[in-house]
Amino acid sequence: MIVRELIVLFVVLVVLLALCGVVLIAILQDYDRRQKLEARMQDVVTPADRHPNPVEEELSLTHKVSKTQELKERAAGFIGVDLRQAETYPIKWWLVPPMTLVLTVVIIFLASHPLGSYKTVLFLLTYFGSPVIWLLLTKFVFNWFTNRRNAKLLEQFPDSLSTIVRCVRVGIPMGEALRMVARDAQEPTKAEFEILADKVSIGIPLDIALRELSQRIKLTEYQFFATAITLQARSGGGITQTLETLAEVIRKRVGLKARGYALTAEARTSAMILSVLPFVAGGAIFVMQRPYIVLLFTTKSGESILGLAILLMGMGMGIIQYMISNVLK
């Protein structure tokens, strides 16, 4: 009976997500057709001798994005996906929503035992709470991918700035300095600077390429770097001192973050012990007094207690992790 209810719940969630996807695709296609029609009408109405704005012409080298693509990025961003960095995720991004959907079904299944006597609450949780739980889990996974990669980028960034400073001081052009960083740095900094150096080598202005880099990575330090290089390229002056100061500031910030991790080591260790201890204690009781622990799996009240315990432990671990993350930020 429980397996049948679980299968029905899974099918309902899959059908709801499929319907939402079909509706979204239909809306995007209709919007794309309207945009193309408006663009054609505008080309007919607009005089042929209209000269393009130099700023628009410059930006069109790298920022020409259709409205449909923009809507797709916004729709993907709703579940936490950054399509610009989708290739950098450890797994294919389209695998994450089904995985979190399975985890959502497991959570609803665990919650159905202690809430079995509350039909209204269970109905609301199943058909209204499950999409919210799925969305939160999906966003959490993608944010974890992004934060993990950004932490590596931030840690490696001071060494990359130092390499650029040394190259500029000996007379190497900025484009070649970026190429040297792309050749000598570690991943993921290596891949980002390879993209940056390739864009500069094919003629894209350095300030536009740097602006795209900072918008793609979305780190404050990379925005400082792009701003410093852009101001130097437009107004002149020495860039080595600015980059050295920026590298020193970033090193201090990385060191401060490492100190924060050291100070929160006790809390993180306690959280890990608290999460492992119930399973160790349960295994020990199963070995020494098996009839005590079997009640959690063979009786309805035991299943309710077990499901509630797992949910409360998961919530507690999530709250601890949230508190530690806020302290480190």
Coordinates of C-alpha atoms in Angstrom, one line a residue:
M1 CA 0.0 0.0 0.0
I2 CA 2.8 2.4 0.9
V3 CA 4.7 1.6 -2.3
R4 CA 1.6 2.2 -4.4
E5 CA 1.0 5.6 -2.7
L6 CA 4.7 6.5 -3.3
I7 CA 4.4 5.6 -7.0
V8 CA 1.2 7.6 -7.4
L9 CA 2.8 10.6 -5.7
F10 CA 5.9 10.4 -7.9
V11 CA 3.8 10.1 -11.1
V12 CA 1.7 13.2 -10.0
L13 CA 4.8 15.3 -9.4
V14 CA 6.4 14.2 -12.7
V15 CA 3.2 15.1 -14.6
L16 CA 2.9 18.5 -12.9
L17 CA 6.5 19.3 -13.8
A18 CA 6.0 18.1 -17.4
L19 CA 2.9 20.2 -17.8
C20 CA 4.8 23.3 -16.4
G21 CA 7.6 22.6 -18.9
V22 CA 5.2 22.3 -21.9
V23 CA 3.4 25.5 -20.9
L24 CA 6.7 27.4 -20.5
I25 CA 8.1 26.2 -23.9
A26 CA 4.8 27.2 -25.6
I27 CA 5.0 30.6 -24.0
L28 CA 8.6 31.1 -25.1
Q29 CA 8.0 30.0 -28.7
D30 CA 5.0 32.3 -29.0
Y31 CA 7.0 35.2 -27.5
D32 CA 9.9 34.4 -29.9
R33 CA 7.5 34.5 -32.9
R34 CA 6.1 37.9 -31.8
Q35 CA 9.6 39.3 -31.3
K36 CA 10.7 38.2 -34.8
L37 CA 7.6 39.7 -36.3
E38 CA 8.2 43.0 -34.5
A39 CA 11.8 43.0 -35.6
R40 CA 10.8 42.5 -39.2
M41 CA 8.2 45.3 -39.1
Q42 CA 10.8 47.6 -37.4
D43 CA 13.3 46.9 -40.2
V44 CA 10.7 47.8 -42.8
V45 CA 9.7 51.0 -41.0
T46 CA 13.1 52.2 -40.0
P47 CA 15.0 54.1 -42.6
A48 CA 17.9 52.3 -44.3
D49 CA 20.3 55.1 -43.8
R50 CA 20.1 55.1 -40.0
H51 CA 23.5 55.0 -38.5
P52 CA 24.0 52.7 -35.5
N53 CA 24.9 54.2 -32.1
P54 CA 28.6 53.6 -31.5
V55 CA 28.0 52.4 -28.0
E56 CA 25.4 49.9 -29.2
E57 CA 27.7 48.8 -32.0
E58 CA 30.5 48.2 -29.5
L59 CA 28.2 46.3 -27.1
S60 CA 26.8 44.2 -29.9
L61 CA 30.1 42.4 -30.2
T62 CA 29.5 40.4 -27.1
H63 CA 26.1 41.3 -25.6
K64 CA 23.7 40.5 -28.5
V65 CA 21.2 38.3 -26.8
S66 CA 17.7 37.5 -28.0
K67 CA 14.6 38.1 -25.9
T68 CA 13.9 34.3 -26.0
Q69 CA 17.4 33.5 -24.7
E70 CA 16.9 36.1 -22.0
L71 CA 13.6 34.5 -20.9
K72 CA 15.2 31.1 -20.9
E73 CA 17.9 32.4 -18.6
R74 CA 15.4 33.9 -16.3
A75 CA 13.3 30.7 -16.3
A76 CA 16.5 28.7 -15.6
G77 CA 17.5 31.2 -12.9
F78 CA 14.1 30.6 -11.2
I79 CA 15.4 27.1 -10.2
G80 CA 18.9 28.4 -9.6
V81 CA 20.5 27.4 -12.9
D82 CA 23.1 29.8 -14.3
L83 CA 23.2 28.9 -18.0
R84 CA 26.4 30.8 -18.5
Q85 CA 28.2 28.5 -16.1
A86 CA 26.2 25.3 -16.7
E87 CA 29.2 23.6 -18.3
T88 CA 31.2 24.1 -15.1
Y89 CA 28.8 22.1 -12.9
P90 CA 30.2 18.7 -11.7
I91 CA 27.2 17.0 -13.3
K92 CA 24.8 17.8 -16.1
W93 CA 22.5 20.5 -14.9
W94 CA 19.4 18.7 -16.2
L95 CA 20.1 15.8 -14.0
V96 CA 19.7 17.8 -10.8
P97 CA 15.9 18.4 -11.0
P98 CA 15.0 14.7 -11.3
M99 CA 17.4 13.9 -8.4
T100 CA 15.9 16.6 -6.1
L101 CA 12.4 15.3 -7.2
V102 CA 13.3 11.8 -5.9
L103 CA 14.5 13.4 -2.7
T104 CA 11.3 15.4 -2.4
V105 CA 9.3 12.2 -2.8
V106 CA 11.4 10.6 0.0
I107 CA 10.8 13.6 2.3
I108 CA 7.0 13.5 1.6
F109 CA 7.1 9.8 2.3
L110 CA 8.8 10.3 5.6
A111 CA 6.4 13.0 6.6
S112 CA 3.4 11.0 5.7
H113 CA 3.9 8.6 8.6
P114 CA 3.7 11.1 11.5
L115 CA 1.0 13.1 9.6
G116 CA -1.1 10.1 8.6
S117 CA -4.0 10.9 10.9
Y118 CA -4.1 14.6 9.7
K119 CA -5.5 14.1 6.2
T120 CA -5.9 17.9 5.4
V121 CA -2.3 18.7 6.5
L122 CA -0.9 15.7 4.5
F123 CA -2.9 16.8 1.4
L124 CA -1.6 20.3 1.6
L125 CA 1.9 19.1 2.1
T126 CA 1.7 16.6 -0.7
Y127 CA 0.2 18.7 -3.4
F128 CA 1.2 22.3 -2.4
G129 CA 4.3 21.8 -0.2
S130 CA 6.1 19.3 -2.4
P131 CA 6.7 21.8 -5.3
V132 CA 8.1 24.3 -2.8
I133 CA 10.4 21.6 -1.2
W134 CA 11.5 20.6 -4.7
L135 CA 12.3 24.2 -5.7
L136 CA 14.3 24.9 -2.5
L137 CA 16.3 21.7 -2.8
T138 CA 17.1 22.4 -6.5
K139 CA 18.2 25.9 -5.7
F140 CA 20.3 24.7 -2.8
V141 CA 22.1 22.2 -5.0
F142 CA 22.9 24.7 -7.8
N143 CA 24.0 27.4 -5.2
W144 CA 26.3 24.8 -3.6
F145 CA 27.9 24.1 -7.0
T146 CA 28.4 27.8 -7.7
N147 CA 29.7 28.7 -4.2
R148 CA 32.1 25.8 -4.3
R149 CA 33.6 26.9 -7.6
N150 CA 33.6 30.6 -6.6
A151 CA 35.6 29.7 -3.4
K152 CA 38.3 28.1 -5.6
L153 CA 38.3 31.1 -7.9
L154 CA 38.7 33.5 -5.0
E155 CA 41.5 31.5 -3.5
Q156 CA 43.5 31.4 -6.7
F157 CA 42.8 34.9 -7.8
P158 CA 45.6 36.7 -5.9
D159 CA 48.3 34.5 -7.5
S160 CA 46.8 35.3 -10.9
L161 CA 47.0 39.0 -10.2
S162 CA 50.6 38.6 -9.1
T163 CA 51.4 36.9 -12.4
I164 CA 49.8 39.7 -14.3
V165 CA 51.8 42.3 -12.3
R166 CA 55.1 40.5 -13.0
C167 CA 54.4 40.2 -16.7
V168 CA 53.4 43.9 -17.0
R169 CA 56.5 45.1 -15.2
V170 CA 58.9 43.3 -17.6
G171 CA 57.1 44.8 -20.6
I172 CA 54.8 42.0 -21.6
P173 CA 51.5 43.2 -23.1
M174 CA 48.3 42.7 -21.1
G175 CA 46.9 40.2 -23.6
E176 CA 50.0 38.0 -23.4
A177 CA 49.9 38.3 -19.6
L178 CA 46.4 37.0 -19.5
R179 CA 47.5 34.1 -21.8
M180 CA 50.3 33.2 -19.3
V181 CA 47.8 33.1 -16.4
A182 CA 45.6 30.8 -18.5
R183 CA 48.6 28.6 -19.2
D184 CA 50.0 28.4 -15.6
A185 CA 46.9 28.7 -13.4
Q186 CA 44.9 25.8 -11.9
E187 CA 41.3 25.0 -12.6
P188 CA 38.8 26.7 -12.6
T189 CA 40.9 29.9 -13.0
K190 CA 42.7 28.4 -16.0
A191 CA 39.4 27.9 -17.9
E192 CA 38.1 31.4 -17.2
F193 CA 41.3 33.2 -18.2
E194 CA 41.5 31.0 -21.3
I195 CA 38.1 32.3 -22.4
L196 CA 39.2 35.9 -21.5
A197 CA 42.5 35.6 -23.5
D198 CA 40.8 34.0 -26.5
K199 CA 38.2 36.9 -26.7
V200 CA 41.0 39.5 -26.5
S201 CA 43.0 37.7 -29.1
I202 CA 40.2 37.8 -31.7
G203 CA 39.7 41.6 -31.3
I204 CA 37.1 42.0 -28.6
P205 CA 38.1 45.1 -26.4
L206 CA 39.7 44.2 -23.1
D207 CA 37.2 46.2 -21.0
I208 CA 34.2 44.4 -22.6
A209 CA 35.8 41.0 -22.2
L210 CA 36.5 41.8 -18.5
R211 CA 33.0 43.0 -18.0
E212 CA 31.7 39.7 -19.4
L213 CA 34.0 37.8 -17.1
S214 CA 32.8 39.7 -14.0
Q215 CA 29.2 39.2 -15.0
R216 CA 29.7 35.5 -15.6
I217 CA 31.5 34.8 -12.3
K218 CA 29.6 37.4 -10.2
L219 CA 32.4 37.8 -7.6
T220 CA 33.1 41.3 -6.2
E221 CA 36.9 40.8 -6.6
Y222 CA 36.6 40.1 -10.3
Q223 CA 34.4 43.2 -10.6
F224 CA 37.2 45.3 -8.9
F225 CA 39.7 43.8 -11.3
A226 CA 37.5 44.6 -14.4
T227 CA 37.0 48.2 -13.1
A228 CA 40.7 48.7 -12.5
I229 CA 41.8 47.5 -15.9
T230 CA 39.0 49.4 -17.7
L231 CA 39.9 52.7 -16.0
Q232 CA 43.6 52.2 -16.8
A233 CA 42.8 51.4 -20.4
R234 CA 40.7 54.6 -20.8
S235 CA 42.6 57.1 -18.7
G236 CA 46.1 55.7 -18.6
G237 CA 48.5 55.4 -15.7
G238 CA 50.2 52.6 -13.9
I239 CA 48.3 49.5 -13.3
T240 CA 50.8 47.4 -11.4
Q241 CA 50.3 49.2 -8.1
T242 CA 46.6 49.0 -8.3
L243 CA 46.7 45.2 -9.0
E244 CA 49.2 44.7 -6.2
T245 CA 46.9 46.4 -3.8
L246 CA 43.9 44.4 -5.0
A247 CA 45.9 41.2 -4.7
E248 CA 46.9 42.1 -1.1
V249 CA 43.3 42.9 -0.1
I250 CA 42.0 39.6 -1.6
R251 CA 44.7 37.7 0.2
K252 CA 43.6 39.3 3.5
R253 CA 40.0 38.4 2.8
V254 CA 40.9 34.8 1.9
G255 CA 42.9 34.6 5.1
L256 CA 40.0 36.1 7.1
K257 CA 37.7 33.5 5.7
A258 CA 40.1 30.7 6.5
R259 CA 40.3 32.1 10.1
G260 CA 36.5 32.0 10.2
Y261 CA 36.5 28.3 9.1
A262 CA 39.0 27.6 11.9
L263 CA 36.9 29.3 14.5
T264 CA 33.8 27.5 13.4
A265 CA 35.6 24.1 13.2
E266 CA 34.1 23.1 16.6
A267 CA 30.6 23.8 15.5
R268 CA 31.0 22.0 12.2
T269 CA 32.6 19.0 14.0
S270 CA 29.7 19.0 16.5
A271 CA 27.2 19.0 13.6
M272 CA 29.0 16.1 11.9
I273 CA 29.0 14.1 15.2
L274 CA 25.4 14.8 15.9
S275 CA 24.4 13.7 12.4
V276 CA 26.4 10.4 12.6
L277 CA 25.6 9.5 16.2
P278 CA 22.0 8.4 15.7
F279 CA 23.0 5.9 13.1
V280 CA 25.8 4.6 15.2
A281 CA 23.6 4.3 18.3
G282 CA 20.8 2.7 16.2
G283 CA 23.3 0.1 14.8
A284 CA 24.6 -0.7 18.3
I285 CA 21.0 -1.2 19.6
F286 CA 20.2 -3.3 16.6
V287 CA 23.1 -5.6 17.4
M288 CA 22.5 -5.8 21.2
Q289 CA 18.7 -5.4 21.5
R290 CA 17.2 -6.1 18.2
P291 CA 13.5 -6.2 19.3
Y292 CA 13.8 -2.6 20.5
I293 CA 14.9 -1.1 17.2
V294 CA 12.7 -3.4 15.0
L295 CA 9.6 -1.6 16.4
L296 CA 10.6 1.4 14.4
F297 CA 10.1 -0.5 11.2
T298 CA 7.3 -2.9 12.0
T299 CA 4.7 -0.8 13.7
K300 CA 2.8 2.3 12.5
S301 CA 3.7 4.4 15.5
G302 CA 7.4 3.4 15.2
E303 CA 7.4 4.4 11.5
S304 CA 5.9 7.7 12.5
I305 CA 8.6 8.3 15.1
L306 CA 11.3 7.3 12.7
G307 CA 10.1 9.6 9.9
L308 CA 9.7 12.5 12.3
A309 CA 13.2 11.9 13.7
I310 CA 14.8 11.9 10.3
L311 CA 13.0 15.1 9.3
L312 CA 13.9 16.9 12.5
M313 CA 17.5 15.8 12.2
G314 CA 17.7 17.1 8.6
M315 CA 16.1 20.4 9.6
G316 CA 18.6 20.7 12.5
M317 CA 21.6 20.0 10.3
G318 CA 20.3 22.5 7.7
I319 CA 19.8 25.2 10.4
I320 CA 23.4 24.6 11.7
Q321 CA 24.8 24.9 8.2
Y322 CA 22.8 28.0 7.5
M323 CA 24.1 29.7 10.7
I324 CA 27.7 28.8 10.0
S325 CA 27.4 30.0 6.4
N326 CA 26.0 33.4 7.5
V327 CA 28.9 33.8 10.0
L328 CA 31.4 33.1 7.3
K329 CA 29.8 35.6 4.9

